[in-house]
mmCIF file of C-alpha atoms in Angstrom:
data_model
loop_
_atom_site.group_PDB
_atom_site.id
_atom_site.type_symbol
_atom_site.label_atom_id
_atom_site.label_comp_id
_atom_site.label_asym_id
_atom_site.label_seq_id
_atom_site.Cartn_x
_atom_site.Cartn_y
_atom_site.Cartn_z
ATOM 1 C CA MET A 11 -45.263 62.207 0.102
ATOM 2 C CA PRO A 12 -47.787 63.578 2.569
ATOM 3 C CA THR A 13 -51.533 63.643 2.100
ATOM 4 C CA TYR A 14 -53.262 67.006 2.468
ATOM 5 C CA GLU A 15 -56.950 67.619 3.122
ATOM 6 C CA TYR A 16 -58.799 70.482 1.450
ATOM 7 C CA VAL A 17 -62.325 71.949 1.573
ATOM 8 C CA CYS A 18 -63.868 73.813 -1.342
ATOM 9 C CA THR A 19 -65.519 76.998 -0.060
ATOM 10 C CA LYS A 20 -67.858 77.137 -3.058
ATOM 11 C CA CYS A 21 -69.283 73.614 -3.171
ATOM 12 C CA GLY A 22 -68.318 72.395 0.345
ATOM 13 C CA HIS A 23 -66.645 69.284 -1.026
ATOM 14 C CA GLU A 24 -63.843 67.829 1.121
ATOM 15 C CA PHE A 25 -61.045 65.949 -0.628
ATOM 16 C CA GLU A 26 -57.498 64.753 -0.151
ATOM 17 C CA THR A 27 -54.502 65.154 -2.406
ATOM 18 C CA VAL A 28 -50.997 63.798 -2.260
ATOM 19 C CA HIS A 29 -48.227 66.168 -3.204
ATOM 20 C CA SER A 30 -44.720 67.091 -2.174
ATOM 21 C CA ILE A 31 -44.048 69.284 0.822
ATOM 22 C CA SER A 32 -42.169 71.738 -1.367
ATOM 23 C CA SER A 33 -44.987 72.084 -3.919
ATOM 24 C CA PRO A 34 -47.423 74.990 -3.404
ATOM 25 C CA ALA A 35 -50.824 74.407 -1.788
ATOM 26 C CA LEU A 36 -53.905 74.149 -4.013
ATOM 27 C CA THR A 37 -55.862 77.364 -4.535
ATOM 28 C CA THR A 38 -58.871 76.151 -6.570
ATOM 29 C CA CYS A 39 -61.006 73.048 -6.411
ATOM 30 C CA PRO A 40 -59.671 70.518 -8.946
ATOM 31 C CA GLU A 41 -62.074 69.755 -11.775
ATOM 32 C CA ALA A 42 -61.724 65.983 -11.265
ATOM 33 C CA GLN A 43 -62.798 66.224 -7.616
ATOM 34 C CA CYS A 44 -65.383 69.028 -7.736
ATOM 35 C CA ALA A 45 -68.804 68.091 -6.344
ATOM 36 C CA ARG A 46 -70.689 70.390 -8.736
ATOM 37 C CA LYS A 47 -71.925 69.089 -12.067
ATOM 38 C CA LYS A 48 -70.336 72.058 -13.776
ATOM 39 C CA TRP A 49 -66.876 72.799 -12.433
ATOM 40 C CA GLY A 50 -67.154 75.757 -10.087
ATOM 41 C CA HIS A 51 -63.523 76.955 -9.817
ATOM 42 C CA GLY A 52 -64.130 77.384 -6.091
ATOM 43 C CA PRO A 53 -61.338 78.521 -3.803
ATOM 44 C CA VAL A 54 -60.109 75.874 -1.375
ATOM 45 C CA LYS A 55 -58.778 75.969 2.154
ATOM 46 C CA ARG A 56 -56.344 73.433 3.494
ATOM 47 C CA LYS A 57 -57.598 71.680 6.629
ATOM 48 C CA VAL A 58 -55.379 71.206 9.613
ATOM 49 C CA GLY A 59 -54.985 67.477 10.101
ATOM 50 C CA GLY A 60 -53.975 65.585 13.172
ATOM 51 C CA GLY A 61 -51.566 63.425 11.229
ATOM 52 C CA ALA A 62 -51.508 59.685 11.108
ATOM 53 C CA GLY A 63 -49.881 57.116 13.292
ATOM 54 C CA LEU A 64 -46.971 55.381 11.648
ATOM 55 C CA LEU A 65 -46.496 51.667 11.668
ATOM 56 C CA PHE A 66 -43.356 50.554 9.927
ATOM 57 C CA LYS A 67 -43.476 47.078 8.456
ATOM 58 C CA GLY A 68 -41.035 45.471 6.140
ATOM 59 C CA GLY A 69 -37.730 43.724 5.908
ATOM 60 C CA GLY A 70 -35.825 46.608 7.467
ATOM 61 C CA PHE A 71 -37.409 46.307 10.888
ATOM 62 C CA TYR A 72 -37.177 43.726 13.601
ATOM 63 C CA ILE A 73 -39.916 41.145 13.512
ATOM 64 C CA THR A 74 -40.296 41.415 17.290
ATOM 65 C CA ASP A 75 -41.152 45.135 17.202
ATOM 66 C CA TYR A 76 -44.912 44.588 16.922
ATOM 67 C CA ARG A 77 -45.580 41.324 18.733
ATOM 68 C CA SER A 78 -48.902 40.609 20.406
ATOM 69 C CA GLU A 79 -49.209 40.801 24.189
ATOM 70 C CA GLY A 80 -49.876 37.040 24.439
ATOM 71 C CA TYR A 81 -46.649 36.297 22.616
ATOM 72 C CA LYS A 82 -44.676 38.659 24.847
ATOM 73 C CA GLN A 83 -46.056 37.076 28.011
ATOM 74 C CA SER A 84 -45.337 33.514 26.887
ATOM 75 C CA ALA A 85 -41.831 34.520 25.789
ATOM 76 C CA LYS A 86 -41.225 36.052 29.207
ATOM 77 C CA LYS A 87 -42.396 32.835 30.929
ATOM 78 C CA ASP A 88 -40.152 30.739 28.684
ATOM 79 C CA SER A 89 -37.111 32.899 29.329
ATOM 80 C CA THR A 90 -37.548 32.731 33.103
ATOM 81 C CA ALA A 91 -38.152 28.960 33.008
ATOM 82 C CA SER A 92 -35.111 28.224 30.830
ATOM 83 C CA THR A 93 -32.751 30.508 32.726
ATOM 84 C CA PRO A 94 -30.824 28.396 35.231
ATOM 85 C CA ALA A 95 -30.893 29.488 38.834
ATOM 86 C CA PRO A 96 -27.750 31.346 39.840
ATOM 87 C CA ALA A 97 -25.171 28.934 41.229
ATOM 88 C CA LYS A 98 -24.314 29.342 44.856
ATOM 89 C CA ALA A 99 -20.764 30.428 45.464
ATOM 90 C CA ALA A 100 -18.742 27.533 46.782
ATOM 91 C CA THR A 101 -17.700 28.298 50.322
ATOM 92 C CA PRO A 102 -14.186 27.181 51.087
ATOM 93 C CA ALA A 103 -13.908 24.446 53.695
ATOM 94 C CA ALA A 104 -13.484 25.999 57.070
ATOM 95 C CA ALA A 105 -9.849 25.736 58.006
ATOM 96 C CA PRO A 106 -9.257 24.981 61.643
ATOM 97 C CA ALA A 107 -8.501 28.049 63.619
ATOM 98 C CA PRO A 108 -4.909 28.325 64.703
ATOM 99 C CA ALA A 109 -4.411 27.046 68.188
ATOM 100 C CA ALA A 110 -3.889 29.621 70.841
ATOM 101 C CA PRO A 111 -0.378 29.664 72.227
ATOM 102 C CA PRO A 112 -0.086 27.840 75.508
ATOM 103 C CA PRO A 113 -0.206 30.023 78.575
ATOM 104 C CA ALA A 114 3.182 31.079 79.839
ATOM 105 C CA LYS A 115 4.364 29.009 82.778
ATOM 106 C CA PRO A 116 5.829 30.803 85.676
ATOM 107 C CA SER A 117 9.516 30.151 85.830
ATOM 108 C CA PRO A 118 10.854 28.540 89.075
ATOM 109 C CA LYS A 119 13.253 30.709 91.035
#
């Protein structure tokens, strides 16, 4: 459930509440969070928040998703060091070129 920020226009108190998206917004300052000694029933305005960055952690995510930069660099070095160099293609032994036919001899007449 999302967290919403509110400001009481009567007492100036800022507070956060967690409630469902489908539930209606608060209209009066809650008694438990009012800054006045005697509850003022002040109207509240919902603040526009910038949201929060999400960082998913848990068993359902890959452990490598949030690795440190040092780990990534050393892993890259290891992978390049352990990868064998590409094998050169074996060139077939050069077969001797076919001999040119002997020049035609003039026939005696």
